[in-house]
XYZ file of C-alpha atoms in Angstrom:
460
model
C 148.906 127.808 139.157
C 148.627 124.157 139.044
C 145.314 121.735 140.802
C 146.076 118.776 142.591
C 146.191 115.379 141.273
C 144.279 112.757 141.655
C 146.289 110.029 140.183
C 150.082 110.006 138.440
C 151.317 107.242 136.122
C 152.912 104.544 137.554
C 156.559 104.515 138.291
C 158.728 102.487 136.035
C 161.896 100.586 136.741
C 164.565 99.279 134.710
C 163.342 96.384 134.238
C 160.772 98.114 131.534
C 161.188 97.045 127.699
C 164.112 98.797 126.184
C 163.813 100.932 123.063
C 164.838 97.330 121.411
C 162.172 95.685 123.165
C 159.756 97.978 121.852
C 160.501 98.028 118.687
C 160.951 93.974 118.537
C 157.037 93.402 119.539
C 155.921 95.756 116.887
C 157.203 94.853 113.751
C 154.732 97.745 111.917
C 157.623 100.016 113.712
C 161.543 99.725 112.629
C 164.749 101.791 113.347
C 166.763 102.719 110.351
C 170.626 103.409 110.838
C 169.665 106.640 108.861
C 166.174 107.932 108.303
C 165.103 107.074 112.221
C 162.079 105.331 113.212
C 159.518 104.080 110.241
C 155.946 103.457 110.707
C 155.275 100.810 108.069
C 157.616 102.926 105.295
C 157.837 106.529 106.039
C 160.464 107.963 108.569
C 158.521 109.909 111.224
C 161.233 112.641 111.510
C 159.866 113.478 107.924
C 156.443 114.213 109.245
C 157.422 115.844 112.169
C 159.952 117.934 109.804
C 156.586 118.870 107.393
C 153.776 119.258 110.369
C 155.914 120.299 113.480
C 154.651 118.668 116.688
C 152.848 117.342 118.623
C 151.196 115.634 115.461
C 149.116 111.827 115.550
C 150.034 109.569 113.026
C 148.338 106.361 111.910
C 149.537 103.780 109.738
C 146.735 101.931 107.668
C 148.676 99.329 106.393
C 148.790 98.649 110.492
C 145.088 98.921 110.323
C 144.351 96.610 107.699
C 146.524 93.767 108.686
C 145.003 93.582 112.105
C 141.675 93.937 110.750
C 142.371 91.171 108.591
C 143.829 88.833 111.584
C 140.382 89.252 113.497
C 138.435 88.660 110.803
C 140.351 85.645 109.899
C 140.212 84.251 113.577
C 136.063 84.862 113.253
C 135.505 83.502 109.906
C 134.970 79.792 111.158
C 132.130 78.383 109.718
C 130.584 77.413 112.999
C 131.555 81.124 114.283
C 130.889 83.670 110.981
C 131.102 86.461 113.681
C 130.808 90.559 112.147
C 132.758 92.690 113.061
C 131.546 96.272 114.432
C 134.163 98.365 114.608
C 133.960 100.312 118.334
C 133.900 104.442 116.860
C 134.826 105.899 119.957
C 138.224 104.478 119.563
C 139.526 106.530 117.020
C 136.343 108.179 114.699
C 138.524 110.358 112.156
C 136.527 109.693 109.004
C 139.930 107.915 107.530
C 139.979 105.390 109.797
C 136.480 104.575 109.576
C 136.441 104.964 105.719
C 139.340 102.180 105.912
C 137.694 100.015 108.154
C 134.301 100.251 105.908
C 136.009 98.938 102.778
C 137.007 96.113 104.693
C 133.743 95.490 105.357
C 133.637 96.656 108.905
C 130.521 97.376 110.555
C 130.461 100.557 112.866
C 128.857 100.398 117.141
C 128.050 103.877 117.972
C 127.619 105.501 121.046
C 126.676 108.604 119.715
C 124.306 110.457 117.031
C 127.475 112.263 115.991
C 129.251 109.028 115.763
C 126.010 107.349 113.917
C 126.606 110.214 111.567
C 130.191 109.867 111.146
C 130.177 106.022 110.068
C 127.231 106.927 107.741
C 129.894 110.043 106.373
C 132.452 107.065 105.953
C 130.367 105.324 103.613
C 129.218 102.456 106.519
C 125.794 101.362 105.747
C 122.817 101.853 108.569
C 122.069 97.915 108.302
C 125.795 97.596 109.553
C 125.464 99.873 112.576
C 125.109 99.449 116.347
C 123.474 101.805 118.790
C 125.286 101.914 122.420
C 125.508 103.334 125.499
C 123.597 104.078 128.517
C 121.967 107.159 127.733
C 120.601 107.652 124.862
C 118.259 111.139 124.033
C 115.060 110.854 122.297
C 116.951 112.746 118.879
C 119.240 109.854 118.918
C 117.021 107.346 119.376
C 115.205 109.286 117.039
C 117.801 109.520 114.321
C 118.522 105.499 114.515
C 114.705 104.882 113.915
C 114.919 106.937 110.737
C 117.930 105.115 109.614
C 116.639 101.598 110.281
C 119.681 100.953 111.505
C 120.609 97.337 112.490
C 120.203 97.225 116.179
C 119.704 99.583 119.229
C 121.377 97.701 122.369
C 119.161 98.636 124.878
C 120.113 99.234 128.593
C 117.405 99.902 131.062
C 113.402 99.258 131.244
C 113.110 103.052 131.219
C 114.961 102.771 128.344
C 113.207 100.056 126.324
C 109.644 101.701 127.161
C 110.883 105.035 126.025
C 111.827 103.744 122.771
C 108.571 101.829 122.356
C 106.416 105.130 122.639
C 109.165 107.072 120.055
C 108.751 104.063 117.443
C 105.086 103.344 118.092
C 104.863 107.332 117.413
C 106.654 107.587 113.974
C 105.174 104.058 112.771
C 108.643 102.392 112.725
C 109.732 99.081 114.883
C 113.228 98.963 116.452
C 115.202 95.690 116.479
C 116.530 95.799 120.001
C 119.077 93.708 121.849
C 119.042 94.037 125.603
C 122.475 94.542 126.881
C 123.054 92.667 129.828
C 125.198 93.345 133.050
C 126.642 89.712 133.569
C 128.454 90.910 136.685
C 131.772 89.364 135.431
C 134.703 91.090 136.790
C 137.178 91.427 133.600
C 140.250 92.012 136.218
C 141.040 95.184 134.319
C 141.581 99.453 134.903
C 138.165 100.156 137.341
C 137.468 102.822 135.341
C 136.867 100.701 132.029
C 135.230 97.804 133.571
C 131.540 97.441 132.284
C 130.102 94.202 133.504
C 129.973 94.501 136.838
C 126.951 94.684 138.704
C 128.246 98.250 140.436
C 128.602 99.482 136.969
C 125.837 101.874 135.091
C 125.824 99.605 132.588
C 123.262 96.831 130.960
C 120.230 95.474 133.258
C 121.072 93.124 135.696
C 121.169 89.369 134.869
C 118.253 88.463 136.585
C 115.601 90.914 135.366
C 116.712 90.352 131.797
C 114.709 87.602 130.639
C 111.608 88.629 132.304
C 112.678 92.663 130.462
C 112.905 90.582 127.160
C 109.447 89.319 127.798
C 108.636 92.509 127.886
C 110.062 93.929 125.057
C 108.192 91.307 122.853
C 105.248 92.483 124.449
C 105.409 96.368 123.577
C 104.245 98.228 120.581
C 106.778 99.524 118.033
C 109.480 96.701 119.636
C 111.164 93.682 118.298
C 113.397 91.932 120.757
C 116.407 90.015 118.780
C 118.926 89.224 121.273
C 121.031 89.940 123.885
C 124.334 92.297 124.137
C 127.415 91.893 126.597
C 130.407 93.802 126.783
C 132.320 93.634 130.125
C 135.160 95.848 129.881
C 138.408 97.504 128.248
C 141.543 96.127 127.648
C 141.152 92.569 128.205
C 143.973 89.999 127.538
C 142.680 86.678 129.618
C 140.353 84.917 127.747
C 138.560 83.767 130.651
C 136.619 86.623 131.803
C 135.209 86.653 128.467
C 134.257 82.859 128.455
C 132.352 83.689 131.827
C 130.446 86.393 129.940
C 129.392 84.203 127.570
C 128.657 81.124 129.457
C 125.963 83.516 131.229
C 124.611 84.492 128.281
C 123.824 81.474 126.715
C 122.464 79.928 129.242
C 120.288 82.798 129.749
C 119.263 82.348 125.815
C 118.286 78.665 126.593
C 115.769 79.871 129.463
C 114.545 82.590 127.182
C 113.636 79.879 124.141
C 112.519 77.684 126.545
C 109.636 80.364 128.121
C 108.584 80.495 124.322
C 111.023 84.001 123.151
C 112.765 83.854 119.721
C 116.697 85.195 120.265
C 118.433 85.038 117.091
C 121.755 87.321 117.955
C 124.280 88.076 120.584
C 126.432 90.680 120.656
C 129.282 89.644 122.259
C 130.882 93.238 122.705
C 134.557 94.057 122.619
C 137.536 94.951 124.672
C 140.522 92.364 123.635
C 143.514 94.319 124.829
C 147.348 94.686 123.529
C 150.654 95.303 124.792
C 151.084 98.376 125.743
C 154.364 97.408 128.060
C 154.856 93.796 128.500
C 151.629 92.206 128.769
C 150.613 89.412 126.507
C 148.587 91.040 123.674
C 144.747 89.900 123.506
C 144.381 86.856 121.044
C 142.025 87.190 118.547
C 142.128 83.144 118.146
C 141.787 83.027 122.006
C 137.987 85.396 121.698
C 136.828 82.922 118.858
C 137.593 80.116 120.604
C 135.558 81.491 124.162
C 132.560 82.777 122.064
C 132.397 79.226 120.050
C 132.953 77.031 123.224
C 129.830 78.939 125.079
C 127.605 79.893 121.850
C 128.747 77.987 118.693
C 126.146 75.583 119.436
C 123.090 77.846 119.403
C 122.166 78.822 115.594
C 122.846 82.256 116.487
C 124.250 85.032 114.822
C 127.346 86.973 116.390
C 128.631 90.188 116.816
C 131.689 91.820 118.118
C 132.533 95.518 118.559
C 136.559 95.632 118.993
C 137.894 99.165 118.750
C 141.183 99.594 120.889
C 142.732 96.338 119.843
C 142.041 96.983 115.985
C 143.454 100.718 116.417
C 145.478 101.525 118.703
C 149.024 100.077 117.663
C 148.549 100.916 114.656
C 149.294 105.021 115.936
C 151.745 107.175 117.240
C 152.187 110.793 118.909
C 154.960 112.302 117.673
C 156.251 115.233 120.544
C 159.650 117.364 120.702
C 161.667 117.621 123.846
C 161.332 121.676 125.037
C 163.949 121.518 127.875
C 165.344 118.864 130.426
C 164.972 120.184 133.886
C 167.291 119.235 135.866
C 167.058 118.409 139.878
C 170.546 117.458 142.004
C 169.941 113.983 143.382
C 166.677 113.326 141.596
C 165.388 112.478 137.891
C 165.015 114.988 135.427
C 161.831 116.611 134.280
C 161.777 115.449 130.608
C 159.480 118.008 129.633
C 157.724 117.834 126.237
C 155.348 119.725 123.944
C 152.765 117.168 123.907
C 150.289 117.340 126.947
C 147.630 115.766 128.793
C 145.430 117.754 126.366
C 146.578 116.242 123.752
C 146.964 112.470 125.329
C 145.062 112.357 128.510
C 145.456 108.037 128.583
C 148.309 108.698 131.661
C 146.342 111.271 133.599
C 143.058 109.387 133.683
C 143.808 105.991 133.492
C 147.584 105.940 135.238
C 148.552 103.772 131.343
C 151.405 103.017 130.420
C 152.803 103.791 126.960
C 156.272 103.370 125.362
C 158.513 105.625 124.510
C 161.038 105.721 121.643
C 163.367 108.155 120.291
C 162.968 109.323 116.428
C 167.110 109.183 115.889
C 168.525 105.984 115.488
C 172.157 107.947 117.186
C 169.294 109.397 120.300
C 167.505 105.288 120.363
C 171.168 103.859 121.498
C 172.260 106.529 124.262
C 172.435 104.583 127.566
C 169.256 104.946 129.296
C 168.556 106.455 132.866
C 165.282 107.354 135.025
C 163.635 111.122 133.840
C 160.286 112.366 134.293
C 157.737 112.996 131.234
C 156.015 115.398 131.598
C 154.166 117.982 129.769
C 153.547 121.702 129.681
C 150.422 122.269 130.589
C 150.110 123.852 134.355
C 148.761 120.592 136.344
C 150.769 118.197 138.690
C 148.744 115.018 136.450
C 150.416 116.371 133.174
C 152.423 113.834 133.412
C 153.286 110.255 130.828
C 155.681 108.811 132.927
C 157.366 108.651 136.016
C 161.182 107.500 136.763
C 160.911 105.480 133.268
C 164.345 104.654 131.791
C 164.658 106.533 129.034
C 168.194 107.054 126.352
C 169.503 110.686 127.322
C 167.149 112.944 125.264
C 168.290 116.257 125.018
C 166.069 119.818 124.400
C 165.200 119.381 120.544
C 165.133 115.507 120.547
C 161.836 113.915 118.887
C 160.405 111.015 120.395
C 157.520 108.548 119.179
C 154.750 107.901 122.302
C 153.350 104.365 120.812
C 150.328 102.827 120.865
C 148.229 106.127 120.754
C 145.752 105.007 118.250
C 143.028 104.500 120.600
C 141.690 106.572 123.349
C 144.135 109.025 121.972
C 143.665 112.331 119.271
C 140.114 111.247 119.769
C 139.671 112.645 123.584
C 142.054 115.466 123.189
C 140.952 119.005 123.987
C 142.433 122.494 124.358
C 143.019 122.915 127.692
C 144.943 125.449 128.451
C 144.100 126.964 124.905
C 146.165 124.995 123.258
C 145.365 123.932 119.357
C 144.353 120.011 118.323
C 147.156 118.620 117.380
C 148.129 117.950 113.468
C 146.964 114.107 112.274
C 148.765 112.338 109.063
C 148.199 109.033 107.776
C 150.821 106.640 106.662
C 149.743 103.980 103.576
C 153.278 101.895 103.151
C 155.709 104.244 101.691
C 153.268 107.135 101.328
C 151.921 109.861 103.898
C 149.199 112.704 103.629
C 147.575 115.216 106.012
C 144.319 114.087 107.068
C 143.689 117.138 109.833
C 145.334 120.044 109.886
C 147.105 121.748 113.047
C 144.338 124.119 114.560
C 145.099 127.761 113.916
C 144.884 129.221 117.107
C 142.385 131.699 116.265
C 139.819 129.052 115.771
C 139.754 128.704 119.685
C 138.097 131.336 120.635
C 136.111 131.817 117.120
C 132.849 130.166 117.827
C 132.580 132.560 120.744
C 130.426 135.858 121.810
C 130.970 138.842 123.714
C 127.827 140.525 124.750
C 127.553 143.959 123.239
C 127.295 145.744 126.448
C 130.463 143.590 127.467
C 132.494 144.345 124.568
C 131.546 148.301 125.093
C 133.166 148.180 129.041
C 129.250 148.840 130.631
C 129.342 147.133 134.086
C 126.617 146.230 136.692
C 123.121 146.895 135.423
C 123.895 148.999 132.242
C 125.942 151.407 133.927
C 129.448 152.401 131.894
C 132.793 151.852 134.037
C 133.989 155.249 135.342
């Protein structure tokens, strides 16, 4: 039986991008008269063929040529930003492994993700420690590491830490994130820097908490953190942000405190439907205008805008339901489970058929939905979409953030398959679950599993 929604994705009109305009703003994506759509050089319909569907795929060439653009915008010698790559993006120990030989640095919010970049080969001296709660193992497990920062958030916080490192004879290098209470004009639910938010102290308690923090045993205060948000494509919010900071490390040196690093954070956005994409020239040029001049050294911690274009969710049309006098129900085997984006955040993402003959069939408003037995299950709402009929394959772009990396199986329904594209070759890097697997980590009481009820008794 299916729960009320909360929220549905937006209704589209025909004025969205065409399959053209999709493909035209992504030139990592091509249609071929014959083989279909191509991520970098492999036709898609050949790894739906070999792994069935739903399936993720990610294209590292993608990966590496976006990396590559950041780090060129950053590499300014009056900038010489590092790069931290944001792991809850996408943490499949691929992508990281990719991003580490490019010299990537990881920001964790996590001890499973601090153990996943250290899996990938990233180095503890190139790893950040997020996030607004933070358990005494974790903390715990970066002290042990000596990894290169822990981006403290609260006093409660900071004073906890000082009794775990004062305890095991270590000294954490902390950064005090700070809540700049910048509105980033973006999704509420992935805005960070405002004061309402749970994250980062608040502006004016942080210089007298840094005081602090250079006071307490175990402790050494090294800078301050900012991140205000997801998905950010104005550079302005982000020149805001940093204005605040740096003039809150001027009143810091001046009181007689030695700040040698700010984090600036992440959260440049892309194009998901027709927005201008983030500019990675644009973030320099904010973080140099505010804090060039201050001998300090910078960090950022992009994740969505390094990642996400660079995937895809490949899903099969089951049936189209159809409705006199309204849109069809598009309904696909790909679910909220498996891309949950639409459902929580209302996004946007485009849609393109794998055939090059299904890509030109005039397009008309449908429903697409998936299977699983909510109302929310739902990617998009009176899109315009070429006729697709039961059997058709489609591409859902832009999935390689915030995508196989918050699916679940809801509904009991296996993780979906995940391949990796590398130019013109492809490999399996997860398997499709076996369903079995679902239920295998589970126990049935013996007194269960022999049909006793109530207090020992055996069902008559």
């Amino acid at each position: 039986m299916s729960m009320p929604s909360v929220s549905a994705p937006p209704s589209s009109s025909m004025t969205d991008p065409s399959v053209a305009d999709l493909l035209a703003a992504r030139p990592h994506l091509r249609m071929h008269a014959l083989e279909g759509l191509m991520l970098e050089q492999v036709p898609l319909a050949a790894i739906a063929d070999a792994l069935g569907t739903p399936v993720w795929v990610t294209g590292a060439g993608t990966l590496r040529s976006r990396y590559r653009r950041l780090e060129a915008a950053l590499a300014e010698p009056s900038l010489g930003a590092s790069i931290h790559y944001a792991v809850k993006a996408n943490d499949h120990l691929a992508i990281l492994r990719i991003l580490s030989i490019e010299g990537a640095g990881a920001d964790v919010v996590s001890g499973g993700e601090m153990r996943r970049a250290i899996e990938a080969g990233i180095p503890p001296a190139r790893i950040v420690f997020s996030g607004v709660g933070k358990s005494d193992d974790e903390l715990g497990l970066a002290l042990s590491l000596s990894i290169s920062q822990i981006n403290v958030e609260s006093r409660e916080e900071l004073e906890r830490l000082s009794g775990l490192a004062s305890a095991c004879g270590r000294t954490a290098r902390i950064v005090l994130r700070v809540n700049p209470d910048i509105d980033a004009g973006t999704h509420a639910k992935i805005t960070t820097g405002l004061a309402d938010n749970k994250f980062g102290v608040a502006y004016d308690e942080a210089a007298d908490l840094y005081a602090l923090a250079a006071r307490l045993p175990g402790i050494e205060p090294i800078g301050f953190a900012v991140h205000i948000g997801s998905q950010i494509n104005d550079p302005a919010p982000f020149r805001a942000a940093y204005a605040r900071i740096a003039d809150l490390v001027r009143r810091v040196r001046e009181a007689g405190q030695a700040v040698s690093l700010v984090d600036c954070g992440g959260g440049l956005g892309i194009s998901y439907r027709d927005e201008i994409e983030g500019s990675p020239r644009a973030l320099a040029h904010a973080i140099r205008v505010t804090l060039g001049d201050l001998g300090l050294k910078l960090v950022v911690e992009p994740g969505r805008w390094l990642v996400a274009p660079a995937g895809v969710l490949l899903s099969r049309v089951l049936l189209v339901k159809q409705s006199a006098g309204r849109a069809p129900f598009v309904v696909l085997d790909a679910a909220m489970n498996d891309l949950l984006r639409p459902s929580l955040y209302e996004a946007w993402h485009g849609v393109v058929p794998l055939s090059a003959r299904d890509a030109v069939q005039p397009a008309g408003p449908a429903h697409l939905v998936g299977p699983v037995c909510e109302t929310g299950d739902t990617f998009a709402l009176d899109r315009p979409l070429p006729h697709l009929a039961a059997g058709a394959r489609v591409a859902i772009l832009d999935t390689g953030a915030y995508g196989a990396v918050m699916s679940s199986t809801y509904n009991s329904r296996p993780l979906a398959a995940q391949a990796l594209v590398d130019g013109s070759r492809w490999t399996t890097i997860r398997p499709r679950q076996p369903v079995e697997q679902l239920w295998a980590g589970e126990l049935v009481p013996d007194w269960i599993a022999a049909g006793e009820t109530g207090a020992g008794r055996a069902a008559e």
